XYZ file of C-alpha atoms in Angstrom:
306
model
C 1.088 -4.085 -8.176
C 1.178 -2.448 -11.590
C 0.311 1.111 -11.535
C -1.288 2.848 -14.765
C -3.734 1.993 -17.407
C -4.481 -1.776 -17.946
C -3.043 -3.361 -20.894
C -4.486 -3.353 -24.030
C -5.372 -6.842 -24.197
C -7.540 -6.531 -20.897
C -9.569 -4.005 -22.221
C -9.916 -5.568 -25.386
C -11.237 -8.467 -24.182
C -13.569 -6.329 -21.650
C -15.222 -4.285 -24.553
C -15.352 -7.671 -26.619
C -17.126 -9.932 -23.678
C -19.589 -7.104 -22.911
C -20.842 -5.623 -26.217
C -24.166 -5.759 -25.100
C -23.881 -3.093 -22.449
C -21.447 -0.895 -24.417
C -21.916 1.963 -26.507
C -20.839 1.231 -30.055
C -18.781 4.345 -30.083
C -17.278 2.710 -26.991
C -13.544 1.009 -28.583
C -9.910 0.771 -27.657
C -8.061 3.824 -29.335
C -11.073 6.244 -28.762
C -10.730 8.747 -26.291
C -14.071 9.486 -25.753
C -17.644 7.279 -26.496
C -20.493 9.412 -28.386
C -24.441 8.657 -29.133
C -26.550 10.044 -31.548
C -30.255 9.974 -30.469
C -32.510 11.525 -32.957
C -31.941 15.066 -33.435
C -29.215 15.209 -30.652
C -25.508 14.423 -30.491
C -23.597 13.557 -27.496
C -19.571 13.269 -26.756
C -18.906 11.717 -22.816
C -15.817 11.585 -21.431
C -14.923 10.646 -17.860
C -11.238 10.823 -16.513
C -9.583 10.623 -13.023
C -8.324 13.795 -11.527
C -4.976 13.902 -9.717
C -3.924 15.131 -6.387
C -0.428 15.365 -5.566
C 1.408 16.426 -2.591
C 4.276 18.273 -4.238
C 2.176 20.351 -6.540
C 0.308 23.503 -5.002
C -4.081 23.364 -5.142
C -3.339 25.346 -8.384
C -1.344 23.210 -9.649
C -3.139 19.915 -9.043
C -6.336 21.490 -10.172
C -4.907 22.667 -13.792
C -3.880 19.147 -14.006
C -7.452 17.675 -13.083
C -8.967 19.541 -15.421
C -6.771 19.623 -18.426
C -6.457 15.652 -18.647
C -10.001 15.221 -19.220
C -10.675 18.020 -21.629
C -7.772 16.921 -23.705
C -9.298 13.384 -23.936
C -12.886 14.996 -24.796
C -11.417 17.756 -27.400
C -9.743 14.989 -29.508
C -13.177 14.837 -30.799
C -12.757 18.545 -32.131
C -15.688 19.576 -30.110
C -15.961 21.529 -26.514
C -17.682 19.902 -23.100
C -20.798 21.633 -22.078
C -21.491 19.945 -18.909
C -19.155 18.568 -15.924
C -20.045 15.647 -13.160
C -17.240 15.628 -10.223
C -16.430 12.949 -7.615
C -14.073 14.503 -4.803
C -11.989 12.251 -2.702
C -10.351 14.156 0.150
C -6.848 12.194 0.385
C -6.142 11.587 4.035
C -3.858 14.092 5.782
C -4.974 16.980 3.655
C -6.355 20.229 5.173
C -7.539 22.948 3.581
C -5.457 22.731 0.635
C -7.916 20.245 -0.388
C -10.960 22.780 -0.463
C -8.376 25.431 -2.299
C -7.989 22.706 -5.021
C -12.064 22.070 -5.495
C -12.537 25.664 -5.713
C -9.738 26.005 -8.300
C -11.757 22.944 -10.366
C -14.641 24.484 -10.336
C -13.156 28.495 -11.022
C -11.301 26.484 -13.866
C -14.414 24.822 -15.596
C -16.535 27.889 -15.218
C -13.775 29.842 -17.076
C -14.281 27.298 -19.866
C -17.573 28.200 -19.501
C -18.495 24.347 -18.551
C -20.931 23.795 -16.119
C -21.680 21.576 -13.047
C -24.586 19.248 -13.540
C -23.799 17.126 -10.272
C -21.091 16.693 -8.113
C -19.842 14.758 -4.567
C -16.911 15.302 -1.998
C -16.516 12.385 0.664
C -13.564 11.777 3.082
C -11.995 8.111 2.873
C -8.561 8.422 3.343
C -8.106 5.769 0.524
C -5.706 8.103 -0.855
C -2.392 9.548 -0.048
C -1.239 11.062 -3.066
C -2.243 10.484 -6.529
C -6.242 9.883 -8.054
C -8.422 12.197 -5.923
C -11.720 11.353 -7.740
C -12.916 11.568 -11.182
C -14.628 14.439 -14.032
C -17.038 13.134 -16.207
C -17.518 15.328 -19.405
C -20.347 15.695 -21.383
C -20.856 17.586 -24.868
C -23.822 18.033 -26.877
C -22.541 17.710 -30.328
C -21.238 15.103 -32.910
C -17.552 14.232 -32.771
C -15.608 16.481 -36.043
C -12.339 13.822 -35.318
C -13.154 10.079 -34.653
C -12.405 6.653 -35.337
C -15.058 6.013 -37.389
C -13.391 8.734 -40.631
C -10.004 6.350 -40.708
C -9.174 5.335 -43.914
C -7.192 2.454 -44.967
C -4.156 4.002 -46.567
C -4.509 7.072 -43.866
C -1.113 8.060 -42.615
C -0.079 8.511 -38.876
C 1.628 11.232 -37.135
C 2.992 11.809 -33.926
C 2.586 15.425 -32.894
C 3.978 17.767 -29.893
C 6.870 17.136 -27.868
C 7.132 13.533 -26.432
C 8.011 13.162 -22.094
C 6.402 16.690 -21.606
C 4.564 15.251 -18.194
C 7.576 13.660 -17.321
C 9.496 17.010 -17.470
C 6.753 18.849 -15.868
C 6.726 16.528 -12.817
C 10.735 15.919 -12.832
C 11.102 19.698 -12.768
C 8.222 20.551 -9.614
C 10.150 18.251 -7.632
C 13.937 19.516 -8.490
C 12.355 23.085 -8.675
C 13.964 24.228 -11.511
C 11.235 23.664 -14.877
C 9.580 25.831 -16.778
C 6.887 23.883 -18.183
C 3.849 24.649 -17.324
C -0.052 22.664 -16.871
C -0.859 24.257 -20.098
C 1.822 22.955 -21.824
C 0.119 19.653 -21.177
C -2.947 20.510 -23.207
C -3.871 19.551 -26.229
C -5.995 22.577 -27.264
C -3.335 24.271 -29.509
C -3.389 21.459 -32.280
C -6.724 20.449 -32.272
C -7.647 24.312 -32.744
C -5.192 24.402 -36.131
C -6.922 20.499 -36.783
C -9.920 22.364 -36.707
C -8.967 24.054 -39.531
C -7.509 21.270 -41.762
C -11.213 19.100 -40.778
C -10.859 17.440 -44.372
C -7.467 16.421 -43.548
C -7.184 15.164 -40.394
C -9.562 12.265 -39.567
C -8.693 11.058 -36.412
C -7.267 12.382 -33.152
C -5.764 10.458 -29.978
C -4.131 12.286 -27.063
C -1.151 10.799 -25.360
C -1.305 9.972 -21.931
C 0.095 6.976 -19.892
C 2.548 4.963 -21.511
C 3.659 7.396 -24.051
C 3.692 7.087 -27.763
C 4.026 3.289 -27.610
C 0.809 2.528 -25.431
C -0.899 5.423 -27.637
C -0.061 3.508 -31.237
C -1.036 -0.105 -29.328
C -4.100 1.485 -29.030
C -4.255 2.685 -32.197
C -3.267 -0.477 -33.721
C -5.584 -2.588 -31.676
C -8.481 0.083 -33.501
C -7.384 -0.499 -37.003
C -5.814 -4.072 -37.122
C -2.373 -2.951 -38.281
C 0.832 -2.460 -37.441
C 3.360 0.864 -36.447
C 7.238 1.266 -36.105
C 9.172 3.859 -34.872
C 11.893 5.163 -36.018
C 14.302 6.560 -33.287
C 16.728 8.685 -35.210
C 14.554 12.001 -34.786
C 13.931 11.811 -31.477
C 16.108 14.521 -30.013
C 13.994 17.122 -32.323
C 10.514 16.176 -30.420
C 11.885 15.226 -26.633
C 10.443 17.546 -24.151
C 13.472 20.006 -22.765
C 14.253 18.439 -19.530
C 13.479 14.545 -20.831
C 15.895 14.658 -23.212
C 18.307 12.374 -20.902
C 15.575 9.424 -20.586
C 16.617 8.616 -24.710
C 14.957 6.378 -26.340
C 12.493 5.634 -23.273
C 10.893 8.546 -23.791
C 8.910 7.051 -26.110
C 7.197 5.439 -23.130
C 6.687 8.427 -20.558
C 2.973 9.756 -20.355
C 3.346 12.628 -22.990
C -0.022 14.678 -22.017
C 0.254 17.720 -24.571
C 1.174 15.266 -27.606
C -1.353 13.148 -29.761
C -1.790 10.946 -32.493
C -3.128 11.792 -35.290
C -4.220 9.965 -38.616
C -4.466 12.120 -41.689
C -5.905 12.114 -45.738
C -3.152 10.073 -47.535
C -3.696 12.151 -50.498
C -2.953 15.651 -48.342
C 0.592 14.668 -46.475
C 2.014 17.811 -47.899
C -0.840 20.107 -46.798
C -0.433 18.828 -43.085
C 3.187 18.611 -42.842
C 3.422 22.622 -44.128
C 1.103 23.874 -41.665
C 2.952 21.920 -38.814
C 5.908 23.353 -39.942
C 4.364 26.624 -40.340
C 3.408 26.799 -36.758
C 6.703 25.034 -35.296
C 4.720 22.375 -34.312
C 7.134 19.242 -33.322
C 6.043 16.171 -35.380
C 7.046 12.659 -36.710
C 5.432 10.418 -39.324
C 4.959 7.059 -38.018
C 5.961 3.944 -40.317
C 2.955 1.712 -41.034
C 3.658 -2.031 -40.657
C 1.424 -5.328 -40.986
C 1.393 -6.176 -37.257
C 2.815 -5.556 -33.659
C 4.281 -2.091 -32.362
C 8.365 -1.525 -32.907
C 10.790 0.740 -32.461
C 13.895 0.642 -35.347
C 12.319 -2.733 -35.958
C 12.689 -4.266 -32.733
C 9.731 -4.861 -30.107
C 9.901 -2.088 -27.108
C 8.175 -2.280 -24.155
C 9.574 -0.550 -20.742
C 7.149 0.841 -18.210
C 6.141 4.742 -18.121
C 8.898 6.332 -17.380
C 7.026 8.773 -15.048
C 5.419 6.018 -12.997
C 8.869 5.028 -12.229
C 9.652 8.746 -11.311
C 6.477 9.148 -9.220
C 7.640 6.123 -7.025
């Protein structure tokens, strides 16, 4: 059984088939959906949170949270309000209760509130997806889909495998990456500032940079390659052995990010300026590469999880 996100064609043909039912905002690339209903905005994003046996309840519950919010602040905006589903994995004591408590202390240091919430024991789980966080913000997205331009460019920013070397390291005890290197908030705060610039924002997840630009690609009808020769300069310390697969491992912490042809020069100095690790990505007429040739191995930290 395949574990991870669906491919893109599935989903594809999922949003295609049932246009009727979804949003419009609703598309393959976009990390979150949003509405606008007369004089109100809203930005939903729902996400599953993680459980896992080697990490402490503090641990698990930095992770639950920060995967959503990354997904949700791509948009440039914050999450207001928070909807929980609990699954107590079976075999778990009261590590389990330490971990909800952490959620919650977490989101109400964000100053996000609970608006519902629900804790059942199945034992459906052992390790792994312990439930799921909806999001929900009420203003318009500042970085979407929508502001692409044709002749945008496309960067690839933060260090690539990060997730991989955060879980790699837990288990061989000797990393010091942290959850928070696994957020996005740093960039999108200096995005923030650049708003003309950068149009569009997609965090990194499962499958890497590779399922990241499918995605992207799928959203604008045209093509990427990667180029593999500057790889070493934006591999996560302590993935730098997986090579060129990297470019496949979940990369939480690292996004995608289309910006103002016109204003290359303006990003690339301010990444520089704040030592930000970043790649342009070659635009082609179809189909994802890397050096030219098609790529395709399965997330690296899937295969390090089992």
């Amino acid at each position: 059984m395949k574990i991870g996100k669906a491919t893109t064609k599935e989903i594809d043909h999922i949003l295609t088939k049932n246009r009727d039912v979804m949003l419009e905002s609703n598309v393959l690339g976009s990390d979150f959906s949003f509405l606008k209903i007369r004089t109100s905005d809203l930005v939903f994003k729902m996400e599953p949170m993680v459980f896992y046996k080697f990490l402490t309840a503090q641990e698990n519950a930095a992770l639950s949270v920060t995967f959503p919010i990354n997904d949700f602040i791509a948009s440039g905006t914050w999450p207001s309000i928070a909807m929980t589903d609990f699954e107590k994995p079976k075999g778990v004591g009261k590590e389990f209760f330490d971990y909800v408590t952490q959620v919650l202390r977490n989101l109400g240091e964000r100053k996000i509130r609970i608006a519902s919430g629900h804790t059942g024991f199945y034992g459906n789980v052992g390790h792994g997806v312990v439930g799921s966080m909806a999001l929900i913000g009420l203003e318009g997205p500042i970085f979407s889909f929508a502001r692409i331009e044709k002749d945008d460019s496309f960067y690839s920013v933060g260090y690539l495998g990060t997730e991989l070397s955060y879980f790699r390291g837990k288990q061989e005890r000797k990393s010091n990456t942290k959850p928070s290197d696994l957020s996005i908030e740093k960039y999108v705060k200096e995005f923030l500032k650049m708003r003309r610039t950068v149009h569009y924002v997609h965090d990194m997840s499962e499958g890497g940079l590779i399922r990241a630009i499918g995605e992207v690609s799928e959203l604008i009808k045209s093509g990427f390659n990667v180029g593999s020769e500057h790889l070493k300069s934006i591999s996560a310390r302590g993935a730098e052995d997986y090579g060129v697969n990297v470019l496949s491992a979940s990369s939480s912490g690292s996004v995608i990010v289309s910006v103002e042809r016109g204003r290359k020069e303006e990003f690339e100095g301010k990444m520089k300026e704040n030592a930000f690790p970043f790649i342009e990505i070659e635009k082609r007429k179809k189909g994802v590469t890397v050096d030219g040739k098609k790529f395709s191995p399965r997330d690296s930290v899937v295969n390090f999880l089992k």
